[in-house]
mmCIF file of N, CA, C and O in Angstrom:
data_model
loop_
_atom_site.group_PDB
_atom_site.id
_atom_site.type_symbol
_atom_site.label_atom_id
_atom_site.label_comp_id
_atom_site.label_asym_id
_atom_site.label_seq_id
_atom_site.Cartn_x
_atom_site.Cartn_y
_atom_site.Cartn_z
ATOM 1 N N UNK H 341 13.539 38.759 90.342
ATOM 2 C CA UNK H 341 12.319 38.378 91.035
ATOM 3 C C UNK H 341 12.515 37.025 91.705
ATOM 4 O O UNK H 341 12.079 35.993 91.193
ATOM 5 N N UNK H 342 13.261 37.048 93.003
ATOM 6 C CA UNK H 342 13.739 35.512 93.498
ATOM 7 C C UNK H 342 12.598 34.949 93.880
ATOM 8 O O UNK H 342 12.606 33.719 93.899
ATOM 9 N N UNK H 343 11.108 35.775 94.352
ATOM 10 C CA UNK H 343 9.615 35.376 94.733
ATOM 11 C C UNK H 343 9.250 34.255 93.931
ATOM 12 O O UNK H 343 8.637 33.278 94.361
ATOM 13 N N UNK H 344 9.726 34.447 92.493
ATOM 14 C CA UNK H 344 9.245 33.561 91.671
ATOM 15 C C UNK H 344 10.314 32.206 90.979
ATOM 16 O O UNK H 344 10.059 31.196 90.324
ATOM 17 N N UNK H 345 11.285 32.672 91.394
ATOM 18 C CA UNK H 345 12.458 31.590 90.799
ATOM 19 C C UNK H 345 13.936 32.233 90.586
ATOM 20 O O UNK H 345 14.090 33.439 90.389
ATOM 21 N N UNK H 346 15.009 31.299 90.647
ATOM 22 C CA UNK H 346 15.788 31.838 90.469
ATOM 23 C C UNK H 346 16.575 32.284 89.156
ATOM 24 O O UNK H 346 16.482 31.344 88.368
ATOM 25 N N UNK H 347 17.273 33.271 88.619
ATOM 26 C CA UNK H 347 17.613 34.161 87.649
ATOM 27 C C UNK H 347 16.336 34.721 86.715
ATOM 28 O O UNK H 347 16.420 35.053 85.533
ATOM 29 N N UNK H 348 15.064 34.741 87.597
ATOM 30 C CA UNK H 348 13.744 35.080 86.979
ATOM 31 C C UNK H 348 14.292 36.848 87.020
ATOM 32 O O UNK H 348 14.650 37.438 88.040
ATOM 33 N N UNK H 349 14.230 37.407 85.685
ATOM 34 C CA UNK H 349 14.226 38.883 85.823
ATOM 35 C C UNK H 349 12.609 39.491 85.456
ATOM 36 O O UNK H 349 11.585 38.915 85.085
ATOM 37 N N UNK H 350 12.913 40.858 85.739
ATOM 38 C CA UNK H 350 11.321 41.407 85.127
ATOM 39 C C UNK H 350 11.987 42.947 84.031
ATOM 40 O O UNK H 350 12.703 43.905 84.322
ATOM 41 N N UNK H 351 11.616 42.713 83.335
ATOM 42 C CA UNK H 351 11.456 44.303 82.422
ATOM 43 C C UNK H 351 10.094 45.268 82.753
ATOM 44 O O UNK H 351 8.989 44.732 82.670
ATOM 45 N N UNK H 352 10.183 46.541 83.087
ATOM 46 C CA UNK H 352 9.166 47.437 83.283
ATOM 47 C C UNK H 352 9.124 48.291 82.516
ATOM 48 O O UNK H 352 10.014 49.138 82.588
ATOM 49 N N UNK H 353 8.398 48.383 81.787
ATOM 50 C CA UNK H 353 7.877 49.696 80.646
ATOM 51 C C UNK H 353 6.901 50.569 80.789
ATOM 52 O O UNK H 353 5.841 50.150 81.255
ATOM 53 N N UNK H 354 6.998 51.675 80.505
ATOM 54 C CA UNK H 354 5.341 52.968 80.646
ATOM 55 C C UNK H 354 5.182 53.849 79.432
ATOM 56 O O UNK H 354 6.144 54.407 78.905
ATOM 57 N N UNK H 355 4.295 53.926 79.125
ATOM 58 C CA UNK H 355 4.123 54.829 77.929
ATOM 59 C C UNK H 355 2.473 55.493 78.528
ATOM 60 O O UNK H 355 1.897 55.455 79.615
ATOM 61 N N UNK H 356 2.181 56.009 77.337
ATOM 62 C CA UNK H 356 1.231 56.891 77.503
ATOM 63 C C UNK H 356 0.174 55.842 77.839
ATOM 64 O O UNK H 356 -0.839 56.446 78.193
ATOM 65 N N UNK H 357 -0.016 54.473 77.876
ATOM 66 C CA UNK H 357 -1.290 53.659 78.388
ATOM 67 C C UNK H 357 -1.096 52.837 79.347
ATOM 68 O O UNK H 357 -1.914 51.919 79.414
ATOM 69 N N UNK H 358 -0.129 52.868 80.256
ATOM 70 C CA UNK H 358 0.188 52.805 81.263
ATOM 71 C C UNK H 358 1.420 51.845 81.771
ATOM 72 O O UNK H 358 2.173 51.554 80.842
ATOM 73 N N UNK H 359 1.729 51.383 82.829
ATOM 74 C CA UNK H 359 2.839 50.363 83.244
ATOM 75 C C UNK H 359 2.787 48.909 83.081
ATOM 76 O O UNK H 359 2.017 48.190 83.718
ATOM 77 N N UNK H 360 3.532 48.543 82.309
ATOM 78 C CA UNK H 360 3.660 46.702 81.665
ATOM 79 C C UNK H 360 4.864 46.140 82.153
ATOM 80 O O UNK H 360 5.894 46.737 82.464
ATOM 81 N N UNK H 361 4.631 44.965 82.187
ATOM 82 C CA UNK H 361 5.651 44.240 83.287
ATOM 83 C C UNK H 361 5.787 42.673 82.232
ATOM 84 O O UNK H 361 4.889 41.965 81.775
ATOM 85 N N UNK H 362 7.378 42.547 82.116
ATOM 86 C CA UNK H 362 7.356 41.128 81.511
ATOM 87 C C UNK H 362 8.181 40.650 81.876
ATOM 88 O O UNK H 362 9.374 40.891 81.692
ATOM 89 N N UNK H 363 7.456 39.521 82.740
ATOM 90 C CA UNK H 363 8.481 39.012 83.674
ATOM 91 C C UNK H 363 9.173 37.517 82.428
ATOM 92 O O UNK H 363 8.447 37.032 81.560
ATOM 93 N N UNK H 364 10.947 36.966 82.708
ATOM 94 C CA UNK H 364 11.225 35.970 82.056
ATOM 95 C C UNK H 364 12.364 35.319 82.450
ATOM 96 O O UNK H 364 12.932 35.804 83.428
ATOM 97 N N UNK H 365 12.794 34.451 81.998
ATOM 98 C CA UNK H 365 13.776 33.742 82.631
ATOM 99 C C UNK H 365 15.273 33.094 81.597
ATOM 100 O O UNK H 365 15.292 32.032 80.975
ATOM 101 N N UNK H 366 16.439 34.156 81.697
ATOM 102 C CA UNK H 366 17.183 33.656 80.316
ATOM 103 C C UNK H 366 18.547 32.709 80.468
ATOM 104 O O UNK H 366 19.477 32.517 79.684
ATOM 105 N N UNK H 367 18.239 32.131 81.987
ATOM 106 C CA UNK H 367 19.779 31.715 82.491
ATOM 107 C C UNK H 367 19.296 29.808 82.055
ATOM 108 O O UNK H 367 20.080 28.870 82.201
ATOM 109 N N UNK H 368 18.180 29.709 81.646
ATOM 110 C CA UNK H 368 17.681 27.977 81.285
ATOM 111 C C UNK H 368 18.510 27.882 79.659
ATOM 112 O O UNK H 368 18.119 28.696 78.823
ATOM 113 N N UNK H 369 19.496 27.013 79.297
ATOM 114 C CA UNK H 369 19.648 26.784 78.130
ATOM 115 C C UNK H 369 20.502 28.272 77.084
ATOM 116 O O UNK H 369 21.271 29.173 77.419
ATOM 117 N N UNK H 370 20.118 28.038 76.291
ATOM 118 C CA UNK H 370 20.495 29.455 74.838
ATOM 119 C C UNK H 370 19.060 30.149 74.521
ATOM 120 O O UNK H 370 18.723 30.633 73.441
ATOM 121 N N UNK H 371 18.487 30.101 75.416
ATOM 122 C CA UNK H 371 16.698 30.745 75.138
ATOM 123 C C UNK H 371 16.514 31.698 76.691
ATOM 124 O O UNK H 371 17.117 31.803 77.759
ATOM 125 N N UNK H 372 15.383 32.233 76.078
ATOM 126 C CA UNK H 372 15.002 33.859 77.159
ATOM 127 C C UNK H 372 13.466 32.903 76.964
ATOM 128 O O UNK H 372 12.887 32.592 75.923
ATOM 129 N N UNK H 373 13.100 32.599 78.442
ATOM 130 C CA UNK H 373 11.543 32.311 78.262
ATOM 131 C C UNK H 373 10.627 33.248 79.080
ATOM 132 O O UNK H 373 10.725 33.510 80.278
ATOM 133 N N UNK H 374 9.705 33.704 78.180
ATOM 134 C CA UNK H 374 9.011 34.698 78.912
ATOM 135 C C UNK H 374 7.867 33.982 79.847
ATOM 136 O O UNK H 374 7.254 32.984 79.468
ATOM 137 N N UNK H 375 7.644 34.665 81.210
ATOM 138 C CA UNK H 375 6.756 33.741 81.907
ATOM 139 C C UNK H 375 5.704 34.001 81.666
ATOM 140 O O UNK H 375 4.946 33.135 81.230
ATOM 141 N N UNK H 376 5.254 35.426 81.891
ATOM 142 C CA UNK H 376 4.517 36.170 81.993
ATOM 143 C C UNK H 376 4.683 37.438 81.756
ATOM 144 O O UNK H 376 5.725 37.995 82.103
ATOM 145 N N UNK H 377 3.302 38.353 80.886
ATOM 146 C CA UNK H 377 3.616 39.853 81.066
ATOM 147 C C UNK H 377 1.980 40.420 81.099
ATOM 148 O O UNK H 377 0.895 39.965 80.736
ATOM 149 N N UNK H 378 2.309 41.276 81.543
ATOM 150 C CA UNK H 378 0.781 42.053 81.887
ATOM 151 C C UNK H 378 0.453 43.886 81.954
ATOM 152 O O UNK H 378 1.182 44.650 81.323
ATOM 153 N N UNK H 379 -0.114 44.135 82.361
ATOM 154 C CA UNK H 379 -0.408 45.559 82.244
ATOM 155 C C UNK H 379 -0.582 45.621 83.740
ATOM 156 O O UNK H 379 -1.301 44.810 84.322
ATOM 157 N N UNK H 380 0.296 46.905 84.580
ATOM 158 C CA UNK H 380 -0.086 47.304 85.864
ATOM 159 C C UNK H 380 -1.253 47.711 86.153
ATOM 160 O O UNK H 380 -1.909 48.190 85.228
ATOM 161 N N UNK H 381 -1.831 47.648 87.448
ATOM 162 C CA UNK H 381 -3.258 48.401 87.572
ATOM 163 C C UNK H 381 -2.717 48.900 89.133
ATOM 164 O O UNK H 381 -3.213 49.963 89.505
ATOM 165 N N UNK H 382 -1.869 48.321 89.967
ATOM 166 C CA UNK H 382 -1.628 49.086 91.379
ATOM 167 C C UNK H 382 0.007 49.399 91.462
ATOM 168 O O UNK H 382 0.603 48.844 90.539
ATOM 169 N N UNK H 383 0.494 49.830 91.967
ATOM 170 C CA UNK H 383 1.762 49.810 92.341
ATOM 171 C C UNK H 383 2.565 48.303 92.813
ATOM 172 O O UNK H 383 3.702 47.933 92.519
ATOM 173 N N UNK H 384 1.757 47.766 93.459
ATOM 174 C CA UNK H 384 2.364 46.216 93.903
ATOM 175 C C UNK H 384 1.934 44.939 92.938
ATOM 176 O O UNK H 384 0.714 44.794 92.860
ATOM 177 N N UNK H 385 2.493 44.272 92.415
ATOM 178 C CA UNK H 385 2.074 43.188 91.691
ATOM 179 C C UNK H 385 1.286 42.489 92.355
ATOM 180 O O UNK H 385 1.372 42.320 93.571
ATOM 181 N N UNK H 386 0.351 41.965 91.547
ATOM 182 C CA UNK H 386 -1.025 41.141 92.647
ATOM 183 C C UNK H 386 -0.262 39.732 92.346
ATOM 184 O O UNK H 386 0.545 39.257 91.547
ATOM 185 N N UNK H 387 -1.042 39.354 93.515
ATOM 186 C CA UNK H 387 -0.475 37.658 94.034
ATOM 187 C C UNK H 387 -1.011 36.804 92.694
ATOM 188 O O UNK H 387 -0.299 35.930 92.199
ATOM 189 N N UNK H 388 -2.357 37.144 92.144
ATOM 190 C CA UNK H 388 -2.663 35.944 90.708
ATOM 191 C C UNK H 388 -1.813 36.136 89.702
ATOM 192 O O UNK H 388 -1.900 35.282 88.820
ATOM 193 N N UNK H 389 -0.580 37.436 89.447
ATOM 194 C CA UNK H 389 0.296 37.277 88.572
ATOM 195 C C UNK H 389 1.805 36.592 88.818
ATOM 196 O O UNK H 389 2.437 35.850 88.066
ATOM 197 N N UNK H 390 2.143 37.095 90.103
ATOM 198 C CA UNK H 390 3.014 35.877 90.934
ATOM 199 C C UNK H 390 3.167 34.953 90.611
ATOM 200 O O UNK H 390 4.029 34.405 89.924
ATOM 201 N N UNK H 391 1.811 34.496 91.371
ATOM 202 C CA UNK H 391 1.432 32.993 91.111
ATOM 203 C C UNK H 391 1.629 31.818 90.071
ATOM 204 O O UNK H 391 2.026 30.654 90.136
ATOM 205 N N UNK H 392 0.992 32.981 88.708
ATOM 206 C CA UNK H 392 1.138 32.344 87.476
ATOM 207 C C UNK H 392 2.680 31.949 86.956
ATOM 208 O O UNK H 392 3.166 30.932 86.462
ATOM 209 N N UNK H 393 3.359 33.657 87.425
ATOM 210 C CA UNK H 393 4.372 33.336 86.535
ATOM 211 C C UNK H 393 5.521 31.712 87.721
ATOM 212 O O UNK H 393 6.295 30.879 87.250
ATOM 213 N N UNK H 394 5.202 31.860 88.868
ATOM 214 C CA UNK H 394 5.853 30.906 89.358
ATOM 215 C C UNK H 394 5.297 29.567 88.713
ATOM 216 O O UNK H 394 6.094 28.752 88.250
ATOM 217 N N UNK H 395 4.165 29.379 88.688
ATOM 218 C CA UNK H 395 3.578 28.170 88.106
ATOM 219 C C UNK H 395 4.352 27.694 87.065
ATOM 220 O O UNK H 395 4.756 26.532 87.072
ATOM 221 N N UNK H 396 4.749 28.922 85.643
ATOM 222 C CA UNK H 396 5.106 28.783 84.512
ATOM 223 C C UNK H 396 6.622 28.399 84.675
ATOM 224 O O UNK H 396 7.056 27.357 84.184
ATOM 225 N N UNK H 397 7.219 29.058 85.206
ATOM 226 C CA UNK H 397 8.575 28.565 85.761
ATOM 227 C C UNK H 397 8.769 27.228 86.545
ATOM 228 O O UNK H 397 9.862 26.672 86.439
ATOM 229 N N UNK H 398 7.686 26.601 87.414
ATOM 230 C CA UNK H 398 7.998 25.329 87.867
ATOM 231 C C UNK H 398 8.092 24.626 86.531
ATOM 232 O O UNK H 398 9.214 24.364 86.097
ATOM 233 N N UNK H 399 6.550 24.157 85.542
ATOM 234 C CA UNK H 399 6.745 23.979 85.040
ATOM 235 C C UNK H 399 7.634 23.565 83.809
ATOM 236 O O UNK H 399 7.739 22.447 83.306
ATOM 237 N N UNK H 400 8.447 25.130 83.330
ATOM 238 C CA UNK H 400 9.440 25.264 82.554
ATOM 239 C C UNK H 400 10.896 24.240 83.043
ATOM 240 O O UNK H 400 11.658 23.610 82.310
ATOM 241 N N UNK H 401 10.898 24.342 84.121
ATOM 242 C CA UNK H 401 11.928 23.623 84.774
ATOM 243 C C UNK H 401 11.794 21.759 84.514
ATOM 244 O O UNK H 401 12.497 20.833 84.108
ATOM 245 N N UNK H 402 10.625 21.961 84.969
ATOM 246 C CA UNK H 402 10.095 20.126 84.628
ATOM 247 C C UNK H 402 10.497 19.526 82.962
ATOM 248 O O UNK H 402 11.149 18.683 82.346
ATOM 249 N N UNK H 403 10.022 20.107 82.891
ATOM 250 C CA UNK H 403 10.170 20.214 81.446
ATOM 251 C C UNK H 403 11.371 20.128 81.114
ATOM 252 O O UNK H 403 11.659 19.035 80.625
ATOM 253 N N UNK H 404 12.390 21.035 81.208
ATOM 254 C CA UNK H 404 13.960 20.775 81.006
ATOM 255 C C UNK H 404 14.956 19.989 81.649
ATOM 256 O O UNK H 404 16.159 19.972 81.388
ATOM 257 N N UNK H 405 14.325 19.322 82.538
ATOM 258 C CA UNK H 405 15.073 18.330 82.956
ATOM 259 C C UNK H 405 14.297 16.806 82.744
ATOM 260 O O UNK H 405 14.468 15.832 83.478
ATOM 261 N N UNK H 406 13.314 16.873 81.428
ATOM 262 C CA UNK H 406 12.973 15.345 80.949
ATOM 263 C C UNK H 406 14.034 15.020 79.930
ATOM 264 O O UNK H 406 14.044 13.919 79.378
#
């Protein structure tokens, strides 16, 4: 997901209650940080989950380089 950062991956899962998405990031350090995960409702990811998970990733970044 380069939209949101770089070596940001996403995992997609479906079962019988529908499509979940967890987006995370495992190339920072010896840790997998998850940004974000959610439950699908359209085929295209909406821009307020984007958003977030980029937010969480600027963040995360700030953070690792104090």
């Amino acid at each position: 997901m380069t939209t949101i950062g770089r070596g940001v991956r996403e995992i997609r899962l479906r079962d019988a209650a529908g499509a979940f998405r967890i987006v995370y990031v495992a190339r920072l350090g010896d840790a997998i940080f998850v940004l974000h995960c959610f439950q699908k409702k359209s085929q295209a990811t909406g821009k307020p989950d984007i958003d977030l998970a980029t937010k969480r990733y600027r963040d995360l970044l700030k953070e690792i380089e104090r």
